[in-house]
Coordinates of C-alpha atoms in Angstrom, one line a residue:
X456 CA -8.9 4.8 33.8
X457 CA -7.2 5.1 30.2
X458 CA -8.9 3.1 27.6
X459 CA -5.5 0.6 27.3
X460 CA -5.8 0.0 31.2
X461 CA -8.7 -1.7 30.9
X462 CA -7.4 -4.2 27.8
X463 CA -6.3 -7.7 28.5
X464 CA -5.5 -9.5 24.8
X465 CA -6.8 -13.1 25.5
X466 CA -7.8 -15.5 22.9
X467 CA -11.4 -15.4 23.4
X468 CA -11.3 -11.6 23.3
X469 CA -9.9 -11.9 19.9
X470 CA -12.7 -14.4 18.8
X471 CA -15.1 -11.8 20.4
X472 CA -13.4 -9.1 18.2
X473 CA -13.1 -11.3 15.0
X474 CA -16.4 -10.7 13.6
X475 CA -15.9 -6.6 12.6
X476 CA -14.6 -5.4 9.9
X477 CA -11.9 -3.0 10.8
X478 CA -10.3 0.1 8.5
X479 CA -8.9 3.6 8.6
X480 CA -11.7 5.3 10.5
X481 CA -12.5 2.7 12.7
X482 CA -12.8 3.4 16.2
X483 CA -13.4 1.9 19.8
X484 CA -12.5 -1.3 22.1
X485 CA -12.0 -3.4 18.8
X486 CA -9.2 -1.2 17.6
X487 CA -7.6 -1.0 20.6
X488 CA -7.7 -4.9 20.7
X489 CA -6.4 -4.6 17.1
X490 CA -3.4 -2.3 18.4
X491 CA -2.2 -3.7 21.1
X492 CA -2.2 -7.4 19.5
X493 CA 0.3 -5.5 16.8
X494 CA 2.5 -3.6 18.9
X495 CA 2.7 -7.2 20.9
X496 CA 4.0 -9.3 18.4
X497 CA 6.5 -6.9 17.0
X498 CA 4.6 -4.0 14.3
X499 CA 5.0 -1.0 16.4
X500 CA 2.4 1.5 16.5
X501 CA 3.2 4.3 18.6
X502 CA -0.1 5.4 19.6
X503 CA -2.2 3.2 20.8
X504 CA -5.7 5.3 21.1
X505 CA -8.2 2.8 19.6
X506 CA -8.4 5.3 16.4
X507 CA -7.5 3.4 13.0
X508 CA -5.4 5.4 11.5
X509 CA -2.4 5.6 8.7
X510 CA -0.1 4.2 11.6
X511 CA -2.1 1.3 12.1
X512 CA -3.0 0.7 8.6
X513 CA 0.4 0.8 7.7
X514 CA 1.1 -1.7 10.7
X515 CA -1.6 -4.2 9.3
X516 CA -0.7 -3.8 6.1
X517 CA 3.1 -5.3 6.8
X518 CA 1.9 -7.9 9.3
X519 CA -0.7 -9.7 6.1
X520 CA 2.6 -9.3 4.2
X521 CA 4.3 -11.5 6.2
X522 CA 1.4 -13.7 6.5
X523 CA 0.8 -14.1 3.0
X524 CA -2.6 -12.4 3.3
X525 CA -4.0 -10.3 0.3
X526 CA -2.6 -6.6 1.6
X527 CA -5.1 -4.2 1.8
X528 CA -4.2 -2.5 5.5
X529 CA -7.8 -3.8 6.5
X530 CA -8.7 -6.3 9.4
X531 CA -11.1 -8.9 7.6
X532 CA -12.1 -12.3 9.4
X533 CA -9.3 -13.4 7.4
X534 CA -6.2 -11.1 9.3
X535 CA -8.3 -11.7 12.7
X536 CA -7.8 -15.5 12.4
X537 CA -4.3 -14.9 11.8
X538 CA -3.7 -12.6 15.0
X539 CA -4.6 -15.3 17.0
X540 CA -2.1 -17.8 15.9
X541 CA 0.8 -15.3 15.1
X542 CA 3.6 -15.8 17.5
X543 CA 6.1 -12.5 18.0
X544 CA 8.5 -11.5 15.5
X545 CA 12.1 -12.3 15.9
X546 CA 13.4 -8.7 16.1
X547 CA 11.4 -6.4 18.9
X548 CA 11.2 -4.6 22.0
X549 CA 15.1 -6.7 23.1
X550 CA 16.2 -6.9 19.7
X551 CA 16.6 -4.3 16.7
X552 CA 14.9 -4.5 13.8
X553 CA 17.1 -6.2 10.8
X554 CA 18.8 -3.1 8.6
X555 CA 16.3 -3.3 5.2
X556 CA 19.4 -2.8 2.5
X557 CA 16.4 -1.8 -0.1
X558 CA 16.4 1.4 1.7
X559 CA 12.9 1.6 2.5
X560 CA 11.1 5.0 2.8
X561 CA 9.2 5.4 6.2
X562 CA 6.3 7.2 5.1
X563 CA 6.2 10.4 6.8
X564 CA 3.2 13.3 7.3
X565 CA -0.6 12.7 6.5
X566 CA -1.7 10.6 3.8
X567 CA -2.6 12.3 0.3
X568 CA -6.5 13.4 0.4
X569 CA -8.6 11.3 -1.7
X570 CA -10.6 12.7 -4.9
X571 CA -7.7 15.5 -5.6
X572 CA -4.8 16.5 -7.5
X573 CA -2.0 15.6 -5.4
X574 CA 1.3 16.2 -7.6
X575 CA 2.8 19.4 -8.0
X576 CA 3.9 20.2 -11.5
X577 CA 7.7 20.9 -10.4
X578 CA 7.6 17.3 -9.1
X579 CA 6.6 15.6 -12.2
X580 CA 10.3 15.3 -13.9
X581 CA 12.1 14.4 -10.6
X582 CA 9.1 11.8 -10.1
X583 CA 9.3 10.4 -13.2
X584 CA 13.5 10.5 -13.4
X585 CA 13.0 8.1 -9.7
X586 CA 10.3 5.7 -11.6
X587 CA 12.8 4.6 -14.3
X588 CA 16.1 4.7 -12.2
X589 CA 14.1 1.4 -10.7
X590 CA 13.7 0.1 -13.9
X591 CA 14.8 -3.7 -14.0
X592 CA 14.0 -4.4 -10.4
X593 CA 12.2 -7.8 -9.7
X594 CA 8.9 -8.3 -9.1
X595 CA 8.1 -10.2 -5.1
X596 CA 4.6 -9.5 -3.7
X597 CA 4.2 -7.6 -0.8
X598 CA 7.7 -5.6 -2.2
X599 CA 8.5 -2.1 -0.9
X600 CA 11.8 -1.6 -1.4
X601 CA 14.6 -1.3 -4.3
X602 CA 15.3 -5.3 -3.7
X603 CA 11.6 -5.7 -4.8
X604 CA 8.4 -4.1 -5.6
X605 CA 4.9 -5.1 -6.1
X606 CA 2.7 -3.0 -8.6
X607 CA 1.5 -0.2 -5.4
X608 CA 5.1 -0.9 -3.5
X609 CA 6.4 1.1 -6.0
X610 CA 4.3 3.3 -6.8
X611 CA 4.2 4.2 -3.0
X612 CA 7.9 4.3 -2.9
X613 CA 9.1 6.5 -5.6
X614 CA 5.9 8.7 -4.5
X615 CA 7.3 9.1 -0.8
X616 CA 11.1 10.1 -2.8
X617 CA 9.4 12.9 -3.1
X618 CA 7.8 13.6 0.1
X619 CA 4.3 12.5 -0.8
X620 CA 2.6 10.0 1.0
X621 CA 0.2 8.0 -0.7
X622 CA -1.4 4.4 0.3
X623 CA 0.0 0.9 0.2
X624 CA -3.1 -0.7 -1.9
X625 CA -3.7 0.0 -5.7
X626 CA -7.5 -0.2 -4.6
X627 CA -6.9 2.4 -2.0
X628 CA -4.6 4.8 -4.1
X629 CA -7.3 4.1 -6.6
X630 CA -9.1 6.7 -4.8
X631 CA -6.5 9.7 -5.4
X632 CA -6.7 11.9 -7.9
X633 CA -9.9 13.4 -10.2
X634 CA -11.3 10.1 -12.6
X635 CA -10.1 10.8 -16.0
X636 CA -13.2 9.8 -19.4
X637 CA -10.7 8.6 -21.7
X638 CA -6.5 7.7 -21.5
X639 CA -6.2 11.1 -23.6
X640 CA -7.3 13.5 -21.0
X641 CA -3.7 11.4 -18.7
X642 CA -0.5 13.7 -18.6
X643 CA 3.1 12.6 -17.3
X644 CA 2.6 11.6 -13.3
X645 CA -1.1 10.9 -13.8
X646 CA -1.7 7.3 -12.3
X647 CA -3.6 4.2 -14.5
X648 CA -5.2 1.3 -13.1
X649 CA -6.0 -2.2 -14.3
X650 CA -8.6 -4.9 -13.4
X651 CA -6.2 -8.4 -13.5
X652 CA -6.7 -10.5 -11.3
X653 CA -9.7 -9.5 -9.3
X654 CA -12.3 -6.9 -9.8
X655 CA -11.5 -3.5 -9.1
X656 CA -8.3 -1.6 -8.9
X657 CA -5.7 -4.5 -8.9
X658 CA -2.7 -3.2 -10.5
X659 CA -1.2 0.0 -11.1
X660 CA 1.1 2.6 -13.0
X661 CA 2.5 5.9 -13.3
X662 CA 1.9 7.2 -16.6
X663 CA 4.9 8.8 -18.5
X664 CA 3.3 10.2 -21.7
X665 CA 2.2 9.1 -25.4
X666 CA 0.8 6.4 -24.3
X667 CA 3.3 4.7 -22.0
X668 CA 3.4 4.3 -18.5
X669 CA 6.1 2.2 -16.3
X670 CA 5.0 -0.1 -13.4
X671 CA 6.0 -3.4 -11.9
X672 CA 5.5 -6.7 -13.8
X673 CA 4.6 -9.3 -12.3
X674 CA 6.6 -11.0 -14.5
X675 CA 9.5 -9.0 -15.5
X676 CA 9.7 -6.4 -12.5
X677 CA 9.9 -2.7 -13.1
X678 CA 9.7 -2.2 -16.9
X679 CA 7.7 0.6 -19.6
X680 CA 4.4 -0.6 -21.5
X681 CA 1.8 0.7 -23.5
X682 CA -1.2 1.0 -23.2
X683 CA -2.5 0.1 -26.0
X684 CA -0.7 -3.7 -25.3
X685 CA -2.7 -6.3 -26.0
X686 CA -2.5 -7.2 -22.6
X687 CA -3.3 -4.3 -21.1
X688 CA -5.6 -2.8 -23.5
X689 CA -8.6 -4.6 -22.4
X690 CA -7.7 -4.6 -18.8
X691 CA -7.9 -0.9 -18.4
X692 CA -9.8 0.2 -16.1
X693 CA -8.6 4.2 -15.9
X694 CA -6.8 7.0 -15.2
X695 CA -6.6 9.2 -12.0
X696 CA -5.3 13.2 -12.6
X697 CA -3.0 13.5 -9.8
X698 CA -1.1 16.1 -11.3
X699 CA -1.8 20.0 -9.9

């Protein structure tokens, strides 16, 4: 009998389930659980194998979005209390889902490995040219699209312009790229990070060179900084070579 056969989503199944900490590499009844309660209330995942992967990350990372959930794409008590109460989407299996005029990018292919130079150097100018055509638009957490990015909306956005697929998360896209000792050793398309407001990874940039580097404000939207800002200055917490 197929795994899904067997899988009846009732609410004391998804108290059973609650306690686990689900993320991409998860496995087993508790995913599948995960999975179908997704695809039933209107985040589509196509495959529904009980394997956690980018699909379903990407799927849980839109539905704590919506719920006003810190987005990190993984299934904490937090999310799980949430499944149960969430009701279906408007827009579905009857209906189509709303036309997104930001033109968001559906992120295609494999996720970028972790730990390794991701960029190729032809793509750095075209990269960078895509980061500051944005410049200007507002900040709106959970933002993935030209109406409005977040700090690692963005960053996944302008990334996917150019065919690479990186993570949704500043912590998780903290984990690209070779650590870096000092903001010298950075070039052009190398990524920084800052520690704001949590500890960690909780902002992030692309770095454009002597210093600057252009991410999204929570304040002011999509804008160039330094550095060396007073703000951001002591909130570094460092660079990632991305660049091949």
């Amino acid at each position: 009998m197929p795994l899904a056969a067997g899988i009846i989503l009732t609410a004391s199944q998804l108290t059973a389930a609650a306690s686990p900490t689900l993320q991409q590499g998860s496995h087993g009844h508790e995913v599948m659980v995960l999975q179908q309660k997704l695809n039933s209330i209107g985040y589509k995942i196509k495959s529904l194998d009980g394997v956690y992967g980018a699909e379903t990350e990407r799927a849980v990372a839109e539905f704590q979005r919506d719920q006003k959930i810190r987005i990190t794409g993984i299934v904490n008590n937090a999310t799980w209390r949430a499944l149960k109460k969430a009701k279906p989407r408007t827009w579905g299996v009857d209906m189509e889902k709303p036309k997104d005029k930001g033109e968001a990018i559906s992120s295609k292919g494999p996720l970028a490995p972790n730990g390794q130079t991701i960029l190729p150097q032809n793509k750095v100018k075209p990269l960078i040219a895509t980061a500051k055509s944005y410049i200007g638009v507002p900040y709106q957490f959970g933002g993935t699209t030209p109406k409005a990015f977040d700090c690692s909306g963005y960053l996944q956005y302008i990334f996917g312009k150019q065919g690479i697929n990186i993570p949704r998360t500043a912590d998780e896209q903290y984990k690209l790229g070779l650590r870096t000792k000092t903001s010298k050793e950075l070039v052009p398309g190398d990524l920084v990070f800052f520690e704001t407001y949590e500890k960690g990874a909780s902002h992030c940039g692309l770095y454009l060179g002597s210093g600057e580097f252009i991410h999204t404000s929570s304040s002011k939207g999509v804008r160039i900084d330094k550095l060396s800002d007073d703000y951001w200055s002591p909130r570094f917490l460092g660079g990632k070579h991305i660049v091949k």
